[in-house]
XYZ file of C-alpha atoms in Angstrom:
556
model
C 140.940 63.487 -62.260
C 142.574 66.907 -62.857
C 141.340 69.344 -60.150
C 139.209 72.155 -61.550
C 141.576 74.748 -60.097
C 144.341 73.528 -62.393
C 142.141 73.770 -65.418
C 141.139 77.378 -64.606
C 144.790 78.188 -63.796
C 145.785 76.761 -67.256
C 143.106 78.867 -68.866
C 144.303 81.970 -67.052
C 147.835 81.306 -68.293
C 146.537 81.009 -71.819
C 144.618 84.295 -71.474
C 147.879 85.951 -70.151
C 149.820 84.633 -73.155
C 147.072 85.778 -75.467
C 147.179 89.245 -73.851
C 150.927 89.482 -74.208
C 150.744 88.322 -77.883
C 147.970 90.860 -78.604
C 149.711 93.710 -76.679
C 153.185 93.207 -78.028
C 152.626 91.612 -81.436
C 149.128 91.712 -82.810
C 147.927 95.150 -81.741
C 151.146 96.961 -82.788
C 150.981 95.285 -86.194
C 147.300 96.260 -86.564
C 147.991 99.813 -85.636
C 151.069 100.037 -87.884
C 149.088 98.801 -90.881
C 146.185 101.171 -90.024
C 148.536 104.107 -89.830
C 150.199 103.149 -93.023
C 146.775 103.009 -94.771
C 145.733 106.365 -93.210
C 148.826 108.345 -94.312
C 148.953 107.183 -97.927
C 147.519 109.901 -100.239
C 144.912 108.341 -102.599
C 142.436 110.112 -104.685
C 139.210 110.538 -102.753
C 140.474 109.286 -99.422
C 140.263 111.280 -96.112
C 143.988 111.877 -96.204
C 143.677 113.237 -99.744
C 141.053 115.761 -98.559
C 143.286 116.809 -95.659
C 146.220 117.010 -98.200
C 144.352 119.367 -100.470
C 142.852 121.605 -97.792
C 144.658 121.752 -94.446
C 142.150 121.102 -91.647
C 143.073 124.347 -89.967
C 144.981 127.442 -91.047
C 148.564 128.050 -89.993
C 149.514 130.937 -87.783
C 151.685 133.484 -89.396
C 153.183 136.034 -86.979
C 155.233 139.034 -88.013
C 157.345 141.109 -85.727
C 158.702 144.403 -87.066
C 161.890 146.164 -85.990
C 160.852 149.771 -85.639
C 163.827 152.089 -85.894
C 163.806 154.778 -83.173
C 166.860 156.918 -84.256
C 166.770 156.970 -88.006
C 168.126 160.503 -88.235
C 171.069 159.759 -86.050
C 171.916 156.591 -88.102
C 172.189 158.771 -91.183
C 174.991 160.588 -89.271
C 176.784 157.337 -88.288
C 175.138 156.337 -85.053
C 174.547 152.719 -84.061
C 170.970 151.804 -84.899
C 168.443 151.370 -82.071
C 165.420 149.166 -82.805
C 162.240 148.245 -80.949
C 160.267 145.083 -81.672
C 156.636 145.749 -82.504
C 154.073 142.860 -82.781
C 153.052 140.236 -83.319
C 150.846 140.995 -86.246
C 149.012 137.708 -86.613
C 147.627 136.405 -89.889
C 145.760 133.197 -90.612
C 147.487 131.410 -93.428
C 145.211 129.179 -95.482
C 146.777 126.709 -97.849
C 145.061 124.954 -100.719
C 146.699 122.604 -103.170
C 145.549 122.540 -106.763
C 146.353 118.928 -107.804
C 147.709 118.588 -111.366
C 148.027 114.799 -111.581
C 149.053 111.532 -109.961
C 151.846 109.378 -111.406
C 150.885 106.258 -113.248
C 151.775 104.013 -110.316
C 150.106 106.382 -107.903
C 153.401 106.856 -105.829
C 153.639 110.590 -106.685
C 151.363 113.569 -106.875
C 152.013 116.966 -108.426
C 150.363 120.166 -107.339
C 150.564 123.965 -107.109
C 149.914 125.467 -103.676
C 147.799 128.589 -103.266
C 148.141 130.602 -100.132
C 145.864 133.235 -98.647
C 146.445 135.477 -95.578
C 143.700 136.843 -93.398
C 144.575 139.459 -90.690
C 143.534 138.144 -87.211
C 142.525 141.305 -85.447
C 141.691 139.629 -82.159
C 145.037 137.747 -81.886
C 146.957 140.849 -83.015
C 145.360 143.310 -80.467
C 146.419 145.905 -79.522
C 148.331 146.050 -82.825
C 146.559 146.952 -86.067
C 147.566 147.010 -89.697
C 147.294 150.773 -89.695
C 150.100 151.206 -87.102
C 152.822 153.532 -88.317
C 156.432 152.265 -88.375
C 159.841 153.517 -89.280
C 161.611 150.626 -90.940
C 164.530 149.913 -93.309
C 163.747 151.053 -96.878
C 164.340 147.520 -98.326
C 163.712 148.294 -101.967
C 165.917 151.400 -102.138
C 168.708 149.664 -100.177
C 168.449 146.538 -102.259
C 168.509 148.515 -105.483
C 171.680 150.372 -104.538
C 173.506 147.234 -103.499
C 172.467 145.218 -106.487
C 173.445 148.073 -108.780
C 176.829 148.111 -107.079
C 177.350 144.388 -107.424
C 176.143 144.168 -111.066
C 178.337 147.096 -112.179
C 181.282 145.687 -110.231
C 180.725 142.297 -111.915
C 180.761 143.981 -115.341
C 183.963 145.812 -114.464
C 185.577 142.676 -113.188
C 184.524 140.952 -116.391
C 186.122 143.592 -118.383
C 189.319 143.311 -116.228
C 189.421 139.534 -116.858
C 189.116 140.040 -120.647
C 191.729 142.735 -120.619
C 194.080 140.507 -118.561
C 193.618 137.761 -121.133
C 194.806 140.110 -123.860
C 197.649 141.277 -121.732
C 198.928 137.807 -121.476
C 199.425 137.862 -125.237
C 200.923 141.279 -125.391
C 204.630 141.952 -124.473
C 205.924 144.890 -122.656
C 202.837 145.677 -120.532
C 203.741 143.856 -117.258
C 203.180 147.004 -115.212
C 199.550 147.365 -116.393
C 199.003 143.659 -115.826
C 200.068 143.874 -112.272
C 197.694 146.791 -111.744
C 194.713 144.762 -113.008
C 195.754 141.826 -110.772
C 195.874 144.174 -107.841
C 192.279 145.429 -108.485
C 190.921 141.890 -108.737
C 192.882 140.697 -105.704
C 191.436 143.340 -103.452
C 187.965 142.914 -104.942
C 187.331 146.595 -104.950
C 183.754 147.694 -105.583
C 183.012 149.691 -108.785
C 182.116 152.669 -106.477
C 185.601 152.775 -105.221
C 187.180 152.185 -108.675
C 185.002 154.934 -110.072
C 187.084 157.521 -108.284
C 189.696 156.992 -111.015
C 187.235 156.252 -113.812
C 185.363 159.335 -115.203
C 182.747 157.201 -117.097
C 181.681 155.257 -114.062
C 181.812 158.419 -111.916
C 179.430 160.133 -114.254
C 177.115 157.184 -114.152
C 176.970 157.375 -110.435
C 176.443 161.086 -110.461
C 173.318 160.469 -112.657
C 172.100 157.692 -110.334
C 172.562 159.836 -107.216
C 170.705 162.762 -108.902
C 167.682 160.628 -109.772
C 167.208 158.798 -106.476
C 164.754 161.428 -105.386
C 162.554 160.893 -108.499
C 162.709 157.137 -108.181
C 162.209 156.684 -104.450
C 159.900 159.643 -103.521
C 162.460 162.086 -102.305
C 163.936 160.035 -99.465
C 165.538 161.758 -96.560
C 167.157 158.681 -95.170
C 167.590 154.905 -95.757
C 164.426 154.329 -93.672
C 160.764 154.644 -94.637
C 157.839 155.812 -92.643
C 154.854 153.650 -93.650
C 152.111 151.532 -92.302
C 152.298 147.823 -91.419
C 149.662 147.055 -94.036
C 151.882 148.693 -96.748
C 155.156 147.236 -95.574
C 153.899 143.657 -95.360
C 151.233 143.251 -98.079
C 149.763 146.222 -99.916
C 153.093 147.681 -100.874
C 155.186 150.859 -100.328
C 154.863 152.832 -103.575
C 157.737 154.344 -105.572
C 158.571 155.214 -109.136
C 155.598 157.558 -109.256
C 155.535 159.458 -112.636
C 159.331 159.192 -113.218
C 160.839 161.109 -116.087
C 163.960 160.787 -118.164
C 166.808 158.725 -116.471
C 164.574 158.100 -113.458
C 162.083 156.365 -115.789
C 164.857 154.220 -117.299
C 165.888 153.159 -113.781
C 162.295 152.328 -112.903
C 161.918 150.254 -116.059
C 165.100 148.344 -115.128
C 163.772 147.715 -111.683
C 160.468 146.459 -113.195
C 162.225 144.185 -115.621
C 164.389 142.679 -112.879
C 161.495 140.375 -112.026
C 161.715 140.730 -108.238
C 158.784 138.919 -106.548
C 158.570 141.546 -103.837
C 157.944 144.412 -106.332
C 154.756 144.664 -108.316
C 153.586 147.171 -110.904
C 150.470 149.157 -109.904
C 147.488 150.081 -112.227
C 148.849 153.662 -112.504
C 152.281 152.359 -113.685
C 154.068 153.030 -110.310
C 155.796 150.212 -108.468
C 155.242 148.944 -104.924
C 157.366 146.868 -102.580
C 155.992 144.523 -99.958
C 157.343 141.553 -98.041
C 154.593 139.108 -98.550
C 152.195 140.548 -101.144
C 153.479 138.152 -103.825
C 152.652 135.278 -101.562
C 148.996 136.155 -101.111
C 147.237 134.342 -103.915
C 147.946 131.737 -106.568
C 151.191 129.878 -106.369
C 153.625 129.201 -109.251
C 156.012 126.556 -108.080
C 154.975 122.980 -109.104
C 155.736 120.414 -106.390
C 155.945 116.680 -106.853
C 155.759 114.671 -103.609
C 155.581 111.081 -102.610
C 152.185 109.784 -101.803
C 153.483 107.080 -99.461
C 152.253 104.272 -101.700
C 154.747 101.415 -101.574
C 156.781 103.184 -98.853
C 154.774 105.103 -96.220
C 157.931 106.347 -94.676
C 158.424 108.655 -97.634
C 154.948 110.197 -97.589
C 155.010 113.853 -98.566
C 158.700 113.782 -99.309
C 159.381 116.374 -102.016
C 160.602 114.596 -105.191
C 160.782 117.574 -107.604
C 160.312 121.334 -107.583
C 159.497 122.809 -110.973
C 160.462 119.443 -112.628
C 163.854 119.433 -111.080
C 165.279 117.105 -108.423
C 167.685 119.826 -107.177
C 167.969 123.566 -106.885
C 170.224 125.747 -109.042
C 170.554 128.477 -106.426
C 173.707 127.770 -104.513
C 177.241 126.937 -105.573
C 177.898 123.535 -107.023
C 180.975 121.318 -106.984
C 183.525 122.022 -109.655
C 182.872 118.536 -111.169
C 180.312 118.895 -113.923
C 176.896 117.465 -113.054
C 177.715 117.081 -109.322
C 175.063 118.671 -107.094
C 176.284 120.270 -103.895
C 174.627 119.446 -100.617
C 173.312 123.040 -100.543
C 171.224 122.484 -103.724
C 169.718 119.157 -102.528
C 165.953 119.099 -101.916
C 165.108 116.921 -98.839
C 162.172 116.312 -96.612
C 158.584 117.591 -96.632
C 157.137 121.115 -96.814
C 156.593 121.027 -92.964
C 152.744 120.607 -93.200
C 153.256 116.953 -92.206
C 156.088 114.494 -91.468
C 156.654 110.828 -92.149
C 155.153 108.453 -89.551
C 156.789 106.131 -87.010
C 159.282 108.545 -85.608
C 161.920 107.169 -83.231
C 163.686 108.840 -80.327
C 167.106 110.112 -81.375
C 166.306 110.331 -85.122
C 166.318 113.446 -87.381
C 164.196 114.618 -90.320
C 164.260 117.271 -92.957
C 161.908 120.066 -94.060
C 162.356 122.099 -97.276
C 161.552 125.800 -97.293
C 161.138 127.451 -100.678
C 161.215 130.832 -98.995
C 164.960 130.473 -98.142
C 165.780 128.016 -100.883
C 167.140 125.258 -98.694
C 166.535 122.052 -96.846
C 166.721 122.216 -92.978
C 167.571 119.264 -90.738
C 165.562 118.858 -87.485
C 166.966 116.888 -84.597
C 165.051 114.959 -81.742
C 165.233 116.898 -78.493
C 162.786 115.397 -75.958
C 159.533 113.662 -75.329
C 156.438 116.030 -74.996
C 152.721 115.961 -74.188
C 150.420 118.335 -76.079
C 146.916 118.357 -74.518
C 147.159 114.727 -73.717
C 148.713 113.663 -77.021
C 152.286 112.223 -76.646
C 154.881 113.237 -79.154
C 158.477 114.179 -79.808
C 160.058 117.653 -80.039
C 162.482 118.446 -82.903
C 164.625 121.537 -83.294
C 167.198 122.939 -85.762
C 170.888 122.206 -85.104
C 174.158 124.110 -85.537
C 174.267 123.180 -89.186
C 171.348 125.510 -90.012
C 173.273 128.896 -90.093
C 175.912 128.633 -87.411
C 178.221 125.948 -88.925
C 178.765 127.212 -92.434
C 181.937 127.318 -94.359
C 184.699 125.079 -95.777
C 185.520 123.747 -92.363
C 181.966 122.366 -92.232
C 181.957 121.024 -95.844
C 179.102 123.338 -96.872
C 180.993 126.298 -98.375
C 178.452 126.119 -101.190
C 176.309 128.425 -98.976
C 179.104 131.116 -99.176
C 177.873 132.832 -102.360
C 180.053 135.898 -101.592
C 177.910 138.351 -103.507
C 178.219 141.404 -101.182
C 181.024 143.886 -101.291
C 182.412 145.834 -98.312
C 180.247 144.195 -95.675
C 181.106 142.413 -92.424
C 182.349 138.979 -93.494
C 185.192 136.540 -93.196
C 188.274 136.656 -95.442
C 187.077 133.577 -97.349
C 183.826 135.311 -98.364
C 181.592 133.394 -95.876
C 179.480 135.364 -93.404
C 180.203 135.042 -89.691
C 178.327 132.372 -87.735
C 174.590 132.845 -87.496
C 174.014 134.618 -90.829
C 173.247 133.316 -94.318
C 173.366 135.281 -97.551
C 170.051 134.756 -99.455
C 171.155 136.975 -102.459
C 171.076 134.143 -105.042
C 167.757 132.846 -103.544
C 165.774 136.053 -103.523
C 167.643 138.117 -106.098
C 168.140 140.717 -103.401
C 170.865 141.139 -100.797
C 168.800 139.736 -97.925
C 170.555 138.095 -94.925
C 168.868 135.331 -92.948
C 169.388 135.015 -89.145
C 167.405 133.668 -86.251
C 165.134 136.148 -84.539
C 166.994 138.866 -82.631
C 170.155 137.322 -84.165
C 169.978 134.468 -81.696
C 173.319 132.683 -81.723
C 174.812 135.031 -84.288
C 178.366 136.277 -84.141
C 179.056 139.324 -82.000
C 180.422 140.921 -85.169
C 176.754 141.490 -86.049
C 174.950 141.796 -82.666
C 177.318 144.429 -81.227
C 176.334 146.929 -83.879
C 172.616 146.952 -83.076
C 170.946 148.140 -79.895
C 167.552 146.691 -78.827
C 168.022 143.031 -79.673
C 166.856 140.607 -76.988
C 167.582 136.969 -78.128
C 165.753 134.257 -76.158
C 166.022 130.673 -77.194
C 162.507 129.841 -75.956
C 160.929 132.555 -77.980
C 163.143 132.513 -81.053
C 164.286 128.968 -81.779
C 162.608 126.938 -84.529
C 160.926 123.761 -83.256
C 158.149 121.354 -83.993
C 156.210 118.839 -81.806
C 155.267 115.735 -83.753
C 152.938 112.906 -82.870
C 155.437 110.045 -83.114
C 153.107 107.452 -84.667
C 151.491 109.377 -87.486
C 153.959 112.272 -88.049
C 151.163 114.814 -87.429
C 152.528 118.223 -86.263
C 151.013 119.185 -82.954
C 152.535 122.615 -82.431
C 155.648 124.563 -83.434
C 156.957 127.120 -85.784
C 159.654 128.161 -88.237
C 161.215 131.284 -86.915
C 163.578 133.283 -88.972
C 164.626 136.925 -89.374
C 165.280 138.956 -92.522
C 168.038 141.536 -92.509
C 170.021 143.652 -94.929
C 173.453 145.195 -94.676
C 173.398 149.032 -94.307
C 176.585 150.681 -95.550
C 178.103 153.685 -97.105
C 178.328 153.635 -100.845
C 180.793 156.056 -102.513
C 179.222 159.042 -104.507
C 175.654 158.111 -103.213
C 174.979 161.012 -100.983
C 172.163 159.512 -98.855
C 174.563 156.740 -97.756
C 177.493 158.949 -97.115
C 177.807 158.700 -93.347
C 176.081 155.400 -92.732
C 177.791 152.823 -90.481
C 178.262 149.284 -91.749
C 175.895 147.118 -89.952
C 173.592 144.128 -90.463
C 170.199 145.884 -90.118
C 167.225 143.833 -88.941
C 163.887 144.441 -90.746
C 161.320 141.842 -89.565
C 161.127 138.278 -88.095
C 158.410 135.826 -88.723
C 156.938 132.738 -87.118
C 155.064 130.287 -89.306
C 153.588 127.458 -87.439
C 150.657 125.601 -86.020
C 148.940 124.825 -82.792
C 146.412 121.959 -83.111
C 143.117 123.471 -82.132
C 140.476 121.933 -79.810
C 138.422 120.463 -82.652
C 141.538 118.793 -84.193
C 142.726 117.605 -80.804
C 139.266 115.982 -80.129
C 139.302 114.350 -83.635
C 142.811 113.059 -83.123
C 142.077 111.661 -79.741
C 138.941 109.953 -81.039
C 140.552 108.486 -84.021
C 143.893 107.400 -82.552
C 144.725 108.102 -78.922
C 141.540 106.632 -77.436
C 141.843 103.596 -79.656
C 145.413 103.132 -78.461
C 144.333 103.531 -74.873
C 141.584 100.998 -75.287
C 143.955 98.497 -76.892
C 146.444 99.087 -74.131
C 143.713 98.440 -71.493
C 142.780 95.209 -73.247
C 146.399 94.191 -73.381
C 147.165 94.725 -69.726
C 143.760 93.592 -68.543
C 144.110 90.256 -70.240
C 147.715 89.915 -69.358
C 147.464 90.765 -65.716
C 143.958 89.196 -65.355
C 145.164 85.999 -66.845
C 148.288 85.898 -64.682
C 146.208 86.772 -61.624
C 143.629 83.940 -62.170
C 146.383 81.399 -62.949
C 148.366 82.258 -59.813
C 145.334 82.397 -57.553
C 143.971 79.041 -58.858
C 147.441 77.498 -58.479
C 147.675 78.704 -54.956
C 144.219 77.414 -54.230
C 145.152 74.025 -55.699
C 148.287 73.782 -53.539
C 146.302 74.885 -50.468
C 143.620 72.243 -51.090
C 146.313 69.610 -51.531
C 147.837 70.519 -48.194
C 144.530 69.944 -46.404
C 144.226 66.337 -47.514
C 144.928 64.129 -44.495
C 146.725 60.846 -45.165
C 145.058 57.737 -43.528
C 146.712 56.430 -40.340
C 149.123 53.516 -40.532
C 147.742 50.308 -38.942
């Protein structure tokens, strides 16, 4: 008969095999399917409710560059800035769902955003703090005016040149027109020899006071509340030419400028974002392919942007205009070490690639850290096959000969309809061509780099933030008296961090729903595997030991 210890040993081995099967095959497949089911957005599901209303608000932190020597800058001095902040806001996002596609694989929505000032998190700073900051709306108006009139003049030069090609005996004049275009002179330089344009600029210069509230410099003294949300007022009871200028500004359709009840205008950085959204997003629900959940399919019924330059071939979309990734509120599940993923930011009109950096732990939840790479704003130009970002819309600024900005800066003119330049906070990693012209910047990768920590299994963001800085070139413009002695510098205005830190309630919920379950399954896996092996080995040893004690009968 088979000894009982062999039977128990065989049973232990079976338990060990079962534990290995469960731990390495059955449990992972069960968890994988459960995660797939949980991330898919279906009408009425828990995921749908979290999709419509984020379980917790995002943190929106604003840091302002207060200018400490504005009077001296007007005389040509290098700007000195001092960071003030953070001014912390809670950003609530709610999606207004329009419809699902027929097969349920896509969902369309408009996103409403609301900001609430967090006084406790902002202390000792308040929204009533007074600041001296770059007068964004006046500076933008002057540079846009310069660009548009220059474009008109260059267009006239092109048309004239076309006629000159058909007219004999005017080669000297033709060479003059080619010289003007070749040097890409601004209209404000050309106007020195053009009485009509010079007169136009004289009228503009004379009416700046009436349009922009009698400015003494290119900087404005205002409150944080007005600069960020309520609006810095201008165009107050303008008359004559000033009124015509104000009407032109109003009709330009800038999102950052709003008409007030009394007919005046007001500029603010984020006032237009506080309320109902307008862009219509279409994203993947994950049905049929959970790895594509929340991937943006269309924006305003288009698969691509029409913001950046496109390839010369008709119908070929450049890499700059491609819409890739999610909106950063969540990410696809089943992340792997060494992979990358995309987010799309409508605020800067582009997709951004994030790269795996390292493993992390956030309050006991394991995950992966991702961060931006050099291809965000450092490696831009024809040598990096993304010259489509070089829109070359700014005249007489610090840029390369090919029209691209130096490393670490991106021209958002075609994105925002304003000459705004994007950098990382404190111009982290930017070319010395820009940083050497500003005093008071203190770049720090730990504080200023964009990153996100993601739970690898579900794609849930644990903590992180998008960190970017908005700047504008400050420069002298011919015949505009207030700019007469200005240095040419890339002037910082504000930098923002938009991100999340999973709060205690969400951490507890996440651990209960996933982490604790994974730990339990892991315990069952190793307990059955090790227990089965232990029992099998012990019983086998016992059997061998008992066999050794059997005494053979003596030979007669």
